[in-house]
Coordinates of C-alpha atoms in Angstrom, one line a residue:
X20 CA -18.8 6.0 9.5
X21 CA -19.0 6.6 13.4
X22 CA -21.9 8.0 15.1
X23 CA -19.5 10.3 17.2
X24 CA -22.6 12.6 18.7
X25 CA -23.9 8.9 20.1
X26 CA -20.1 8.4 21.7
X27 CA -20.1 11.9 23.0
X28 CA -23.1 11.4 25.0
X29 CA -22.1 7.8 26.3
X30 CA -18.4 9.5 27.1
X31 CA -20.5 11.5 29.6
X32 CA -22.4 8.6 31.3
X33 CA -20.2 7.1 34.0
X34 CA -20.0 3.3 33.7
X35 CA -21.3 3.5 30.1
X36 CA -19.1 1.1 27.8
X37 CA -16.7 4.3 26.4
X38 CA -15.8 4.7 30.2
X39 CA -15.0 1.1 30.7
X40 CA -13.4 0.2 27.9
X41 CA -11.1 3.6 28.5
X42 CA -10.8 2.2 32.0
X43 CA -9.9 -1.0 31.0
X44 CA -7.2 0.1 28.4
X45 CA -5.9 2.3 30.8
X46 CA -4.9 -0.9 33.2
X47 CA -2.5 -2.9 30.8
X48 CA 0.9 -2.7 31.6
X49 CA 1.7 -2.9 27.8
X50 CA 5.7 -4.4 29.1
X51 CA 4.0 -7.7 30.6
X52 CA 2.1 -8.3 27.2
X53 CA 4.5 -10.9 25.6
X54 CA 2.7 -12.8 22.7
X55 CA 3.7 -10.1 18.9
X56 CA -0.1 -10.5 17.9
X57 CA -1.6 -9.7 21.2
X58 CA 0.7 -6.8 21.3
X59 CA 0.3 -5.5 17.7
X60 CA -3.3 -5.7 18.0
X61 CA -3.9 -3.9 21.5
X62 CA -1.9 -1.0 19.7
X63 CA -3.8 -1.3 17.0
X64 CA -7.3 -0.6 19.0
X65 CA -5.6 1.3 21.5
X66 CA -4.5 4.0 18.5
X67 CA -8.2 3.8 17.0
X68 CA -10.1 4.5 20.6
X69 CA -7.2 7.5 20.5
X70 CA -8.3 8.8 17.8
X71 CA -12.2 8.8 18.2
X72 CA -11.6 10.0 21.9
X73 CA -9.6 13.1 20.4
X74 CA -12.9 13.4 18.4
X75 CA -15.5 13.8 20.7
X76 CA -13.9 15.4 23.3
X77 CA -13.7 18.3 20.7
X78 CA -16.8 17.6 19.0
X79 CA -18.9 18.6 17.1
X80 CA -16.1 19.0 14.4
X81 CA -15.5 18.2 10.8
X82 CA -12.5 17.0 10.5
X83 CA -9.3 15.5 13.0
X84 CA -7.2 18.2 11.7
X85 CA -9.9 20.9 12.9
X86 CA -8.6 23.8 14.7
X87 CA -10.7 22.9 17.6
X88 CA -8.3 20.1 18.1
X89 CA -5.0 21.3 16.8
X90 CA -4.0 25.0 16.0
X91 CA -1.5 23.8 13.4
X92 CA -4.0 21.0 11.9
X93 CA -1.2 18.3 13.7
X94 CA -3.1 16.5 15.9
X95 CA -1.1 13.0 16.2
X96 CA 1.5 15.1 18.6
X97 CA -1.3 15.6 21.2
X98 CA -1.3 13.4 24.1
X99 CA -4.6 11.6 24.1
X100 CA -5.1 8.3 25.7
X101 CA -3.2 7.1 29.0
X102 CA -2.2 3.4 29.5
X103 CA -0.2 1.9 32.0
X104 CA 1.8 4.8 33.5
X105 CA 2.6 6.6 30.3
X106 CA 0.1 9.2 28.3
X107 CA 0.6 8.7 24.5
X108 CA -0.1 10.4 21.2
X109 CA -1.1 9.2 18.0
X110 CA 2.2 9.3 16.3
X111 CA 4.0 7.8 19.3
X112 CA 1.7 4.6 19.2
X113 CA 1.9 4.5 15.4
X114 CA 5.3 5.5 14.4
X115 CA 7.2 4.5 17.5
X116 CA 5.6 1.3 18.7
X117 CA 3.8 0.0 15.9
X118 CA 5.6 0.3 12.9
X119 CA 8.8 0.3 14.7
X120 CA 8.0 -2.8 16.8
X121 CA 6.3 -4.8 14.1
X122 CA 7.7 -3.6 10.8
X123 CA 4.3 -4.3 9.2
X124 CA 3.1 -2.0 6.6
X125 CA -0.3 -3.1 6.9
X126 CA -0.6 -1.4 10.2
X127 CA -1.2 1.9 7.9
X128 CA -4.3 0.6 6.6
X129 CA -5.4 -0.2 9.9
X130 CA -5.0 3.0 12.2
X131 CA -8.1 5.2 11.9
X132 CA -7.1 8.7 10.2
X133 CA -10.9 9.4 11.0
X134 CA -11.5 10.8 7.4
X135 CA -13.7 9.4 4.5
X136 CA -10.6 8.7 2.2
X137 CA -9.6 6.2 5.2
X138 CA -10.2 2.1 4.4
X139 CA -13.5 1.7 6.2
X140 CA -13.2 0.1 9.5
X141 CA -14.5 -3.3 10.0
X142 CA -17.0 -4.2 12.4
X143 CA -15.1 -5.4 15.3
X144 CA -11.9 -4.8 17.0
X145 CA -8.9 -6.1 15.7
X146 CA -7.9 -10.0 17.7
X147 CA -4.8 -11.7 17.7
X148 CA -6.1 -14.8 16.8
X149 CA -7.5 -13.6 13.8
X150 CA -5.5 -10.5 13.0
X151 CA -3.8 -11.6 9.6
X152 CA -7.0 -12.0 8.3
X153 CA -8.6 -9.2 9.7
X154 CA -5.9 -6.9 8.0
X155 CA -5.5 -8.3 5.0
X156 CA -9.6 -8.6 4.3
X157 CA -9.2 -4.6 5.1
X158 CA -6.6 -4.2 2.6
X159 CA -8.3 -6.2 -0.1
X160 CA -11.6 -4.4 0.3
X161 CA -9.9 -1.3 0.4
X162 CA -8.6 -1.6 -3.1
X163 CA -11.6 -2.7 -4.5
X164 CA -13.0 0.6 -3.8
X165 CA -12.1 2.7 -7.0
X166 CA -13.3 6.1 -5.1
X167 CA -10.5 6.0 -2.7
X168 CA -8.7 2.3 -2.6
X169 CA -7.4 1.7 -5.9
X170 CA -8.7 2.4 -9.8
X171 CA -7.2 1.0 -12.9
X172 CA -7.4 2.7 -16.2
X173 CA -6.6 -0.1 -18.7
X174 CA -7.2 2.7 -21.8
X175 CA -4.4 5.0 -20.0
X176 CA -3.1 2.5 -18.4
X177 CA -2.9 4.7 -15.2
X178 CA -3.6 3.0 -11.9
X179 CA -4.4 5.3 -9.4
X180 CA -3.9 4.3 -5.3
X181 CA -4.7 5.7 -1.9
X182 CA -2.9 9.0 -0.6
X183 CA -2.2 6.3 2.4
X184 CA 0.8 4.2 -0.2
X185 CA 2.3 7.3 -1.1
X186 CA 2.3 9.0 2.2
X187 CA 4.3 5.8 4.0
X188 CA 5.7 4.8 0.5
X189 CA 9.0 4.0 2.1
X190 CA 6.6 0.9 3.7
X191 CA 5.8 -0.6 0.3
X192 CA 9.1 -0.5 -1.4
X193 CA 9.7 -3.6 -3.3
X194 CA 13.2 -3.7 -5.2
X195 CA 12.1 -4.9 -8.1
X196 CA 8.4 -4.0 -8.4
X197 CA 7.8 -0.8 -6.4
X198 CA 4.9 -0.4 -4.5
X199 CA 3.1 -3.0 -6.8
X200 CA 5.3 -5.3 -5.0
X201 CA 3.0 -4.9 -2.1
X202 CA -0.8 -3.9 -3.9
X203 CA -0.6 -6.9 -5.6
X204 CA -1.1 -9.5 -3.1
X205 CA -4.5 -7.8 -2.5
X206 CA -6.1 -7.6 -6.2
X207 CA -8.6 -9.6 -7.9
X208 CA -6.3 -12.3 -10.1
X209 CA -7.7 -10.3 -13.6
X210 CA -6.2 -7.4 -12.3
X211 CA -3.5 -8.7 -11.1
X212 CA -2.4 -10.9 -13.9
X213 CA -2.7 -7.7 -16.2
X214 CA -0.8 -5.4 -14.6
X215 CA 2.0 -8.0 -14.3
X216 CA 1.9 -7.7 -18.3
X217 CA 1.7 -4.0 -18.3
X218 CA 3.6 -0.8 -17.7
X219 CA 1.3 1.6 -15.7
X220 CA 1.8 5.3 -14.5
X221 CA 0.7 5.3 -10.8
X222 CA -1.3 8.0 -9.5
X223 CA -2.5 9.0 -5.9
X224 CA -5.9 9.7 -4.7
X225 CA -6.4 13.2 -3.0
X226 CA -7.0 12.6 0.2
X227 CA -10.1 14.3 2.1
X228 CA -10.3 14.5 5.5
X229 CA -13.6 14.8 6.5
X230 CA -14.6 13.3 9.5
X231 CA -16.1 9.7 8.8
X232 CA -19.3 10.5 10.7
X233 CA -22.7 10.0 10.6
X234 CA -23.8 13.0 10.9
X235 CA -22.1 14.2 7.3
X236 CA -22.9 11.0 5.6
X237 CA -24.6 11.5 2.1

């Protein structure tokens, strides 16, 4: 969870690190960055500062798809952070640059939706040098959570998965395995091994889109 009344207050402080790092992002010419992982991950952070700025400049809310923010619940078509000489929206960064630049599904798992039924953010921002690993550790922690990630029933032999792999499940598409083509590079090898051994049903979590603040945590 974020502590978005904290970022609110430090969004108000000029020279506080929310203003510099907005600053800062605002600077890159995105064109003149050349390396694919430097790229993929500034896009990366650059769609997750988006999303918390959306946040607090409408907050206090309880969800992203609050009114406050968006009359039609649709906020990933607002414009909401600037960089170089071009204001982008959510969507844009994720659907048009990311996914379209990099053709990695992982970058689903690793653009903030701001809710509680998101993989939980990990402690620092995403780095090209380490990026691989960052995203796949968020992955495989992600499905080891059976509230939201990923929950076997061996008895029913139902496996339930985020909303996220069914929302983008044109992503995961193996030809001969499905979307277990993908999920199962990121299970524990007991799991794994027995669901390469047996049929299962695949559900989807209900996703709910609660803001992944502090102030609502239980």
């Amino acid at each position: 969870v974020f502590d978005y009344a904290q970022m609110k207050q430090d969004a108000q402080i000029s020279g506080s690190l929310f203003n510099r790092t907005l600053k800062a992002i605002e600077r890159v010419n995105p064109a003149k960055v050349q390396d694919a992982n430097v790229a993929k991950a500034f896009w990366i952070n650059a769609y997750n500062f988006a999303a918390m700025r959306l946040i607090i400049d409408h907050y206090p809310v309880d969800s992203i798809r609050s009114l406050s923010i968006s009359l039609i619940k649709y906020p990933w078509s607002k414009k909401s952070i600037r960089i170089g000489n071009s204001s982008y929206s959510l969507k844009q960064i994720e659907k048009e640059i990311l996914l379209k630049q990099f053709n990695d599904p992982r970058i689903v798992f690793a653009v903030s939706c701001a809710a509680v039924s998101c993989p939980d953010r990990i402690a620092e921002p995403f780095m090209a040098e380490y990026l691989d690993k960052q995203l796949d550790l968020m992955i495989y922690t992600f499905f080891k959570n059976p509230d939201k990630g990923l929950r076997l029933d061996r008895e029913t032999r139902t496996l339930t998965l985020s909303w996220i792999v069914n929302k983008d499940k044109y992503l995961f598409q193996d030809k001969e395995k499905g979307v277990l083509g993908f999920v199962l590079s990121y299970l524990e090898p007991d799991i794994k091994d027995w669901l390469k051994t047996n049929p299962v049903a695949i559900e989807y979590f209900e996703h709910d889109w609660t803001l992944n603040d502090l102030a609502q945590a239980d």
